[in-house]
PDB file of C-alpha atoms in Angstrom:
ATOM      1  CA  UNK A   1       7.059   6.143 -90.137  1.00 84.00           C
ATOM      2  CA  UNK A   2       4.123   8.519 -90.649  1.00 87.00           C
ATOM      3  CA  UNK A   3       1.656   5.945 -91.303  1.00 90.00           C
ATOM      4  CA  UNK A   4       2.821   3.858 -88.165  1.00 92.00           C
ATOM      5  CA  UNK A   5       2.925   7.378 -85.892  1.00 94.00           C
ATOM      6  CA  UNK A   6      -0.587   8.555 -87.161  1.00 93.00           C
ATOM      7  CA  UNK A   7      -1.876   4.819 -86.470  1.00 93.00           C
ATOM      8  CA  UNK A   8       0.110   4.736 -82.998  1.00 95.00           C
ATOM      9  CA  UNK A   9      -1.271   8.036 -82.012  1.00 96.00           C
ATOM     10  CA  UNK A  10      -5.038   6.784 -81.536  1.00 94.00           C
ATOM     11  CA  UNK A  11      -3.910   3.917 -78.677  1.00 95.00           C
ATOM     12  CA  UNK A  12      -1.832   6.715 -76.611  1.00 97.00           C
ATOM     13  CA  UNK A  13      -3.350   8.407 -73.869  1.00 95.00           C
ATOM     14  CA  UNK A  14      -2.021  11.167 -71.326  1.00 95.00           C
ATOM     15  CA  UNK A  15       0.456   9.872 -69.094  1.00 93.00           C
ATOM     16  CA  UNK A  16       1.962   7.654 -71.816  1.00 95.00           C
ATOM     17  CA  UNK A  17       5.739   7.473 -72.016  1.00 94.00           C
ATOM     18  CA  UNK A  18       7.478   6.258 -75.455  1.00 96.00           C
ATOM     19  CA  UNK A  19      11.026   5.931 -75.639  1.00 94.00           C
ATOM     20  CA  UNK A  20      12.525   6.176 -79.434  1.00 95.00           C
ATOM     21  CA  UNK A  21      15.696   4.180 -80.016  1.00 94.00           C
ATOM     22  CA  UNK A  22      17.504   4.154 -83.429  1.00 92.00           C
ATOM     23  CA  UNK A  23      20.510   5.343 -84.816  1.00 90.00           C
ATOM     24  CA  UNK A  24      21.207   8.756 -86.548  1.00 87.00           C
ATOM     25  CA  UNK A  25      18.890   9.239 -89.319  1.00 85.00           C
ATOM     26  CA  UNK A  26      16.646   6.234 -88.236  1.00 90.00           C
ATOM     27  CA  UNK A  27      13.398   8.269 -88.006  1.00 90.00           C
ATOM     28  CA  UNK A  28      12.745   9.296 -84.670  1.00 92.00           C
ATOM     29  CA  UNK A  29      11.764  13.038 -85.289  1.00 90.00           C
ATOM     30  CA  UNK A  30      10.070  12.128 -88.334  1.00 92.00           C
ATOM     31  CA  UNK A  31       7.950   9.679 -86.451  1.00 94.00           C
ATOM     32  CA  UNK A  32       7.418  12.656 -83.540  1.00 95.00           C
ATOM     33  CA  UNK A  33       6.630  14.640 -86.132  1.00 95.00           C
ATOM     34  CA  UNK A  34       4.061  12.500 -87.258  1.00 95.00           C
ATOM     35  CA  UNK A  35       2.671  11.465 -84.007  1.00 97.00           C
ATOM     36  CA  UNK A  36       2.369  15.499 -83.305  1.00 96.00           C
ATOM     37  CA  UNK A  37       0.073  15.638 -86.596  1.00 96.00           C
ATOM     38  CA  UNK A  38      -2.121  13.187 -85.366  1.00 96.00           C
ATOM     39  CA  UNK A  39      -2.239  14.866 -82.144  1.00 97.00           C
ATOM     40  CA  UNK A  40      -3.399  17.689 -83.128  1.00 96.00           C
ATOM     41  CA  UNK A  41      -0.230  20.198 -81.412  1.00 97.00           C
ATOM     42  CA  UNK A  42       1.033  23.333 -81.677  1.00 94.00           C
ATOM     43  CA  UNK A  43       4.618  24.109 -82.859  1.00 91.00           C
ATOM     44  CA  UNK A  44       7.010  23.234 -85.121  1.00 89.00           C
ATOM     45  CA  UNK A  45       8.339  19.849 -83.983  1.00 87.00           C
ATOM     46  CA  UNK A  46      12.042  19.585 -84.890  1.00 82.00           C
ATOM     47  CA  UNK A  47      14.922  17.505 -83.068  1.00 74.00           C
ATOM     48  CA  UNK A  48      15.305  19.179 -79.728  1.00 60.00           C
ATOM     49  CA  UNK A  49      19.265  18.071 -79.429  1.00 60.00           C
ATOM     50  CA  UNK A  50      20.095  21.297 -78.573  1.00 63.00           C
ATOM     51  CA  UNK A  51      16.681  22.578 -76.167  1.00 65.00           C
ATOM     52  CA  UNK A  52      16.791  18.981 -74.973  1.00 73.00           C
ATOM     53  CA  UNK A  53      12.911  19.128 -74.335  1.00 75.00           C
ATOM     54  CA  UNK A  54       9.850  21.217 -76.312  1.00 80.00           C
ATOM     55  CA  UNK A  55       6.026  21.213 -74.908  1.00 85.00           C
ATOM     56  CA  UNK A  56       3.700  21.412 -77.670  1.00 91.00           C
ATOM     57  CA  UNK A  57      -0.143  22.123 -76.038  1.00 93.00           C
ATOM     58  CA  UNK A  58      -2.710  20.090 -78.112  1.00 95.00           C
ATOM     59  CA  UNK A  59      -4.663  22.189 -80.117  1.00 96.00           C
ATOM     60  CA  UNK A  60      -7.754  20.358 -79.487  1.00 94.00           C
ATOM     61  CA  UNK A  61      -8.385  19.570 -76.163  1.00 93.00           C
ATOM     62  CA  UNK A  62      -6.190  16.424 -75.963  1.00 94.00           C
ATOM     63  CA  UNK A  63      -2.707  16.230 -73.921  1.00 95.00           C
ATOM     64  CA  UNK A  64       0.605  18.127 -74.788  1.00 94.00           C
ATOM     65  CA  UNK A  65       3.128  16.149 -76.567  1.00 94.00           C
ATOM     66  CA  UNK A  66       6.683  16.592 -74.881  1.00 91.00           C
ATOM     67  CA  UNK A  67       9.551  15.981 -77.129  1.00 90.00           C
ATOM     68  CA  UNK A  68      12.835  15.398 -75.401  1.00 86.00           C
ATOM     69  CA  UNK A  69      16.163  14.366 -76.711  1.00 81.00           C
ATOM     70  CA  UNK A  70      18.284  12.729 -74.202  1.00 72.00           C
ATOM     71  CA  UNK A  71      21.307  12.591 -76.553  1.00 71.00           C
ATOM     72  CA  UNK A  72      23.375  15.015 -75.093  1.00 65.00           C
ATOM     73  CA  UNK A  73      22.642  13.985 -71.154  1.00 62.00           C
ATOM     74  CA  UNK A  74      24.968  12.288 -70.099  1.00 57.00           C
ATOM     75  CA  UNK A  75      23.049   9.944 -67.474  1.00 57.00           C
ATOM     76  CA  UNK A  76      19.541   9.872 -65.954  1.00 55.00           C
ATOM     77  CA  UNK A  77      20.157  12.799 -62.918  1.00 58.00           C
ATOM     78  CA  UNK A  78      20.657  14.928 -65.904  1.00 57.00           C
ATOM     79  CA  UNK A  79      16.748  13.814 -67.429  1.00 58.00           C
ATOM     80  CA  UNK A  80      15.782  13.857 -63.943  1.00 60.00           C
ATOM     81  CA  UNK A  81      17.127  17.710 -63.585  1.00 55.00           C
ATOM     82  CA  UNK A  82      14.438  18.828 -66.609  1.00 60.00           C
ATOM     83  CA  UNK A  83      11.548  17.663 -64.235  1.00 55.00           C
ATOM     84  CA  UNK A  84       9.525  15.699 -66.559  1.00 62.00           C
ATOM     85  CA  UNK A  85       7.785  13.892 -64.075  1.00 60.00           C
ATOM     86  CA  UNK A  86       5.734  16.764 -63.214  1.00 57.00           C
ATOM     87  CA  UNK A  87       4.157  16.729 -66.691  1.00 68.00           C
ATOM     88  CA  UNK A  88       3.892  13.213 -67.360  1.00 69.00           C
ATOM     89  CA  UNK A  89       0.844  12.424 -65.725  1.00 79.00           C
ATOM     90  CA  UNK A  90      -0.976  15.346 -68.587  1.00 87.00           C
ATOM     91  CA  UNK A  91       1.307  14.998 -71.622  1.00 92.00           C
ATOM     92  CA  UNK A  92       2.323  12.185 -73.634  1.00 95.00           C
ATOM     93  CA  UNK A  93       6.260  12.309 -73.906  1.00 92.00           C
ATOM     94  CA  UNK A  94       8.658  11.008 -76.616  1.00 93.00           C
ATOM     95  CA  UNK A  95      12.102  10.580 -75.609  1.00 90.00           C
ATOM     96  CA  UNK A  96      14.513  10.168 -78.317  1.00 88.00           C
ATOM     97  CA  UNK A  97      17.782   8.441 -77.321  1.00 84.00           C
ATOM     98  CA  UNK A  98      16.318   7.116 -74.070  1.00 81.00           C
ATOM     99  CA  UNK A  99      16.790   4.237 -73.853  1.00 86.00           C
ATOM    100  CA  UNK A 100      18.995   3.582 -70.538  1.00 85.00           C
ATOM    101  CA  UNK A 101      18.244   6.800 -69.348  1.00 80.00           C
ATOM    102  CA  UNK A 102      14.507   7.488 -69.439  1.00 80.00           C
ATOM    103  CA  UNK A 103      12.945   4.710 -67.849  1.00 87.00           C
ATOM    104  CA  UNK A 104      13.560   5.926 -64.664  1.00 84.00           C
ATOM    105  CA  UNK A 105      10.448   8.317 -65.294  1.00 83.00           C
ATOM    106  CA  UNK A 106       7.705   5.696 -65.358  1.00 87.00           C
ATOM    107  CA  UNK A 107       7.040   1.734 -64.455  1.00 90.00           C
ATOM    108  CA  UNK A 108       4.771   2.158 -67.764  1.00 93.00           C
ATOM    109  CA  UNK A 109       6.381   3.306 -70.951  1.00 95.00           C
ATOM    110  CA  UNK A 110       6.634   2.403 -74.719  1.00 97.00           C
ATOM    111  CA  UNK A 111       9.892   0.995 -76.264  1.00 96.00           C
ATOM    112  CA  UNK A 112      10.249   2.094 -79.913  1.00 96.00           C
ATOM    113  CA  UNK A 113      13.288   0.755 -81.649  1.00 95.00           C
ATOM    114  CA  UNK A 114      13.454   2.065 -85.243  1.00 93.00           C
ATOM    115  CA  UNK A 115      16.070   0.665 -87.605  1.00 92.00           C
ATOM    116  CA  UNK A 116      16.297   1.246 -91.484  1.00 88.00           C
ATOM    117  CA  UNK A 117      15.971  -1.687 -93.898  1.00 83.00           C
ATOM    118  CA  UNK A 118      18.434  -0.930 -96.391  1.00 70.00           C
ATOM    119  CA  UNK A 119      17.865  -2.419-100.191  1.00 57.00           C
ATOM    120  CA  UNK A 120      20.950  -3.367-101.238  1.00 52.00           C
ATOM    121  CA  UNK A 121      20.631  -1.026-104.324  1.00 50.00           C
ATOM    122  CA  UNK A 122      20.311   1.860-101.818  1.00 49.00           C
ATOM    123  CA  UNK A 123      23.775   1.415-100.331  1.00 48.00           C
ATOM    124  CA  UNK A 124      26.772   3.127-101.302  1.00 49.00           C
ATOM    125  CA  UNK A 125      30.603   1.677-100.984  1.00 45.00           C
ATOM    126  CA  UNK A 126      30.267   3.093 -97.490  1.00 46.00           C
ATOM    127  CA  UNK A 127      27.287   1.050 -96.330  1.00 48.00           C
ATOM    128  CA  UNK A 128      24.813   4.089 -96.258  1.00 47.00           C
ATOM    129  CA  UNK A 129      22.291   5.242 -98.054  1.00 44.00           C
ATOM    130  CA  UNK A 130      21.986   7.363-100.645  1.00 41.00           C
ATOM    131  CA  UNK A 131      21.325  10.683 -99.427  1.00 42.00           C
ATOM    132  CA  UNK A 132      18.535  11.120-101.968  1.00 42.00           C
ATOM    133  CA  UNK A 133      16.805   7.460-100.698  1.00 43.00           C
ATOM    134  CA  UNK A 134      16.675   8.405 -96.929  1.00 46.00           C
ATOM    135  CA  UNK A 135      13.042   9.069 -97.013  1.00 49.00           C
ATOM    136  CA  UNK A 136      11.689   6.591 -98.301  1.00 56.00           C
ATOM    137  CA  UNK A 137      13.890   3.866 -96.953  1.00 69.00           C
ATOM    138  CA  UNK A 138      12.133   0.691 -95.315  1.00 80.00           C
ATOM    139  CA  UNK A 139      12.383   0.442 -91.807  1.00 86.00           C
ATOM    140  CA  UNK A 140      11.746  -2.449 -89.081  1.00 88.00           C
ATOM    141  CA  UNK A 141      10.261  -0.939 -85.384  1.00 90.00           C
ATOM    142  CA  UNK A 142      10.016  -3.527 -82.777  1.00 92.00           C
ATOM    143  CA  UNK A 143       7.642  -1.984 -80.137  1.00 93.00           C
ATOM    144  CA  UNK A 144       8.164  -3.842 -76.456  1.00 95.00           C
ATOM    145  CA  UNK A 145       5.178  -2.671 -73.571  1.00 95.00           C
ATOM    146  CA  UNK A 146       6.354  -2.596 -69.976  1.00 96.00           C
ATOM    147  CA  UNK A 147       4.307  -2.330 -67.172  1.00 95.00           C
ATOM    148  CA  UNK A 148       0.537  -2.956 -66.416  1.00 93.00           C
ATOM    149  CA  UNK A 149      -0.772   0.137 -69.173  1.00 91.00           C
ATOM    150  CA  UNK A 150       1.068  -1.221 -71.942  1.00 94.00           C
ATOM    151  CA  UNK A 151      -0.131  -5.157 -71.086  1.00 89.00           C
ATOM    152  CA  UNK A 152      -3.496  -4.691 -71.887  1.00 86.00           C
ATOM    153  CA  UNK A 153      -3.255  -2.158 -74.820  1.00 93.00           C
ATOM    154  CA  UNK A 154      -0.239  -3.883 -76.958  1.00 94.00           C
ATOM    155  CA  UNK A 155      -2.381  -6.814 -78.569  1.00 91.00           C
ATOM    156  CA  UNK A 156      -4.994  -3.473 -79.815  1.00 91.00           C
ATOM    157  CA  UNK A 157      -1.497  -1.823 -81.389  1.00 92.00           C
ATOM    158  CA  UNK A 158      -0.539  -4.431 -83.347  1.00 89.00           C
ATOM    159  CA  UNK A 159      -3.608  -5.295 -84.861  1.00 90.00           C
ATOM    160  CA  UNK A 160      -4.363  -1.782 -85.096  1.00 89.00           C
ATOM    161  CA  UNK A 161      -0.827  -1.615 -87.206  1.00 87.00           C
ATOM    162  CA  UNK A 162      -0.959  -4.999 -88.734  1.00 84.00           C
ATOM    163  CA  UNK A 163      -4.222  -3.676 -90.710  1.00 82.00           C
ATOM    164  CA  UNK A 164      -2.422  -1.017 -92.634  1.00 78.00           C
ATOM    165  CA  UNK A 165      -0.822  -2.056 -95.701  1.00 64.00           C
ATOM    166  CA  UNK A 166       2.893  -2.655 -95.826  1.00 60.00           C
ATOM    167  CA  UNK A 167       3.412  -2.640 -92.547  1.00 59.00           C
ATOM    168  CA  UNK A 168       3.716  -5.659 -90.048  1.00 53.00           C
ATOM    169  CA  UNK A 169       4.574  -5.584 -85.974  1.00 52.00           C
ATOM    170  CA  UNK A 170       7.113  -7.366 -83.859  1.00 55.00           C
ATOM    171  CA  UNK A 171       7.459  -6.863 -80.345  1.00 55.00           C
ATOM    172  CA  UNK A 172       5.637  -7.576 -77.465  1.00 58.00           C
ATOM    173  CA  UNK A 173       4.300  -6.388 -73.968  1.00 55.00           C
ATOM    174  CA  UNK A 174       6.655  -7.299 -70.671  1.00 54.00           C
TER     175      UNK A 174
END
């Protein structure tokens, strides 16, 4: 995920919208985390489940990265209430559990759908992981483009991705 984020993070521009889908413990804040590295922004970036939505102000000139977890809303007037269309246009924004909810915000936006590869040495009588394997779990991310931005730039992402080892792209632009 931190490869794939740092990698991910020189294609995005202000005004890009990417909206993280996975379940619980898939990767999403570890990818934000990442992505927030290779930005170059201030703060600690940690799951905002609780603030529902953190600005972190580039350190270098770039855009902000806002980080917004739409787990808790419980439909889109709720996303729409945090006004995050005001700061689109200058930040890039990650919205984790968005899917259904955040599209509303832009015609252009990122789909990021993260979901862990597990060996079957890795998983327990329950079907989980071991607790002591999560990092460093495989995972599959299918990235789908929508709208005119993402058309042009997708085919540059996954070749951009496709050249770092271990790591191959599905997904498409729509």
């Amino acid at each position: 995920m931190r490869t794939f984020a740092e990698e991910l993070a020189g294609h995005l521009r202000a005004g890009d919208l990417l909206i993280l889908t996975g379940n619980l413990g898939a990767g999403k804040t570890t990818f934000t985390q990442s992505l927030g590295r290779a930005l170059d922004v201030s703060g600690r970036i940690t799951s905002p489940t609780f603030i529902i939505a953190r600005e972190h102000p580039s350190r270098s000139g770039g855009p902000a990265l806002v980080h917004v977890d739409a787990y808790r809303l419980a439909d889109g007037e709720e996303l729409e209430d945090l006004d995050l269309d005001s700061e689109l246009d200058e930040s890039i924004t990650v919205v984790e559990w968005g899917a259904g909810l955040a599209e509303q915000l832009s015609t252009d936006y990122l789909e990021i759908t993260i979901t862990p590869v597990w060996a079957a040495d890795d998983v327990a009588d329950t079907g989980t992981a071991a607790d002591d394997e999560i990092e460093d779990e495989r995972r599959t991310v299918d990235l789908t483009g929508h709208g005119d931005s993402w058309s042009g730039r997708m085919v540059r992402v996954h070749a951009g991705i496709s050249a770092l080892e271990g790591i191959t792209t599905e997904g498409d632009a729509s």
